[in-house]
């Protein structure tokens, strides 16, 4: 064998080794990631309710309005409020309302955020115990993702693990695992994961960062060595065919 042939053979072996190593790394990386079956941006919700029935005499907010803690939301006029004030059963002021001597109660925002839902309108009548509105608390956005995992993959979830969040416009930002809950269905771990991210600022990325926005959340699992993914895949295949 000539030296030229030997060099070609050696070069071919090196190329094969490099390709095998590269494919192994890629395969292992894919085996250490799992994509959500569904995921969306969520916010902490605060419901504004009334303990008194009455007529809505004034509405100060609409859906989408930004409110600060202490801002006025609704006013109701109620005979029950008037009776309780006169009987000293109800104070004139608290963090969530103010009351005037004529029985008018003004509801105040107890958190800053955005009004995401209104359950009543000015001029309407509400029953005691009814909800008036819902406020999405400011700086409380997170992602809630659903995953269908094997028991082996579930075991590889780590607190604080990285989650890649892809918005509808293909922009990606990083998040971390904050909370995990699971239930077993037909041998699979149906897993719900709460993801925190400093990049989830309401209205960011051309308005896409808002509660309800669907996204794709790719979870990174713990890697148990370079060939762990290949070994897991082979074991799963062997078990599937009954060997």
XYZ file of C-alpha atoms in Angstrom, residues 25-169:
145
model
C -23.767 14.603 20.137
C -26.735 15.793 18.062
C -28.732 12.641 18.841
C -27.938 12.895 22.549
C -28.935 16.554 22.612
C -32.265 15.774 20.963
C -32.842 12.963 23.436
C -32.252 15.455 26.285
C -34.945 17.849 25.067
C -38.713 17.529 24.976
C -41.225 19.856 23.318
C -44.477 20.856 24.994
C -47.737 19.444 23.674
C -49.246 22.830 24.500
C -48.032 25.953 26.289
C -49.169 29.528 26.802
C -48.345 32.673 28.722
C -50.284 33.082 31.959
C -50.609 35.732 34.674
C -51.586 35.800 38.333
C -55.264 36.710 38.349
C -57.028 38.743 41.028
C -60.807 38.722 40.997
C -62.700 41.767 42.199
C -65.950 40.712 43.854
C -68.733 42.216 45.926
C -70.309 41.003 49.163
C -73.291 43.283 48.561
C -75.979 43.294 45.916
C -76.732 46.593 44.247
C -76.828 48.698 41.095
C -73.654 49.594 39.202
C -73.822 53.387 39.116
C -70.325 54.018 37.758
C -67.742 52.004 35.821
C -64.236 53.487 35.752
C -62.375 50.844 33.700
C -62.605 48.789 30.520
C -60.890 45.561 29.460
C -57.261 46.272 28.631
C -56.921 49.275 30.949
C -53.838 49.515 33.140
C -54.603 50.121 36.797
C -52.483 50.901 39.840
C -53.150 49.781 43.376
C -55.855 52.031 44.832
C -57.407 53.060 41.490
C -61.202 53.205 41.282
C -62.899 50.346 39.448
C -66.676 50.392 40.066
C -69.289 52.081 42.205
C -72.421 50.334 43.407
C -75.326 51.773 45.330
C -76.807 49.339 47.798
C -79.408 49.479 50.546
C -77.494 46.732 52.367
C -74.344 48.860 52.362
C -76.299 51.804 53.762
C -77.801 49.679 56.536
C -74.418 48.180 57.532
C -72.728 51.584 57.594
C -75.456 53.046 59.809
C -75.179 50.017 62.101
C -71.369 50.379 62.289
C -70.971 46.939 60.723
C -69.015 48.364 57.813
C -66.148 50.830 57.898
C -66.056 53.765 55.500
C -62.671 52.875 54.033
C -60.368 49.901 53.463
C -57.682 48.867 50.968
C -60.346 47.449 48.621
C -63.219 49.961 48.887
C -64.554 53.259 50.162
C -68.111 53.979 51.276
C -70.110 57.210 51.404
C -72.943 57.892 53.893
C -75.593 57.439 51.166
C -74.637 53.753 50.712
C -72.431 54.122 47.632
C -69.464 51.712 47.642
C -66.462 52.370 45.416
C -64.308 49.321 44.666
C -60.543 49.860 44.436
C -57.787 47.853 42.769
C -55.794 45.933 45.375
C -52.950 45.186 42.905
C -51.422 46.932 39.916
C -51.936 45.312 36.541
C -54.210 45.109 33.522
C -57.972 44.561 33.536
C -58.429 41.296 31.645
C -62.129 40.677 32.217
C -65.261 42.601 33.218
C -68.290 40.688 34.429
C -70.732 43.559 34.747
C -71.551 46.898 33.148
C -72.604 50.332 34.326
C -76.343 50.421 34.849
C -76.564 46.722 35.642
C -77.428 44.950 38.879
C -75.153 42.535 40.720
C -75.913 39.935 43.350
C -73.873 39.540 46.506
C -70.912 37.232 45.935
C -70.693 38.132 42.235
C -67.442 38.948 40.437
C -67.076 42.410 38.974
C -63.764 42.140 37.131
C -60.435 40.320 36.905
C -57.013 41.967 37.038
C -53.854 40.349 35.681
C -51.216 41.344 38.202
C -48.265 43.318 36.840
C -44.883 41.539 36.633
C -46.491 38.142 37.247
C -46.302 36.580 33.779
C -45.176 32.977 33.470
C -45.529 30.078 31.040
C -47.614 27.002 31.722
C -46.623 24.047 29.556
C -48.020 20.522 29.189
C -45.719 17.576 28.396
C -46.240 13.857 27.851
C -43.147 12.159 29.257
C -41.931 8.643 29.856
C -41.160 7.823 33.500
C -37.455 7.930 32.574
C -37.734 11.436 31.088
C -39.782 12.665 34.038
C -37.014 11.519 36.377
C -34.570 13.709 34.421
C -36.416 16.990 35.073
C -34.364 19.299 37.273
C -35.440 22.330 39.307
C -34.209 25.423 37.529
C -33.695 23.538 34.257
C -33.559 25.638 31.105
C -36.676 25.954 28.955
C -36.517 27.570 25.511
C -39.647 29.625 24.866
C -40.565 30.305 21.230
C -43.090 33.059 20.537
C -45.420 32.984 17.505
C -42.987 35.200 15.538
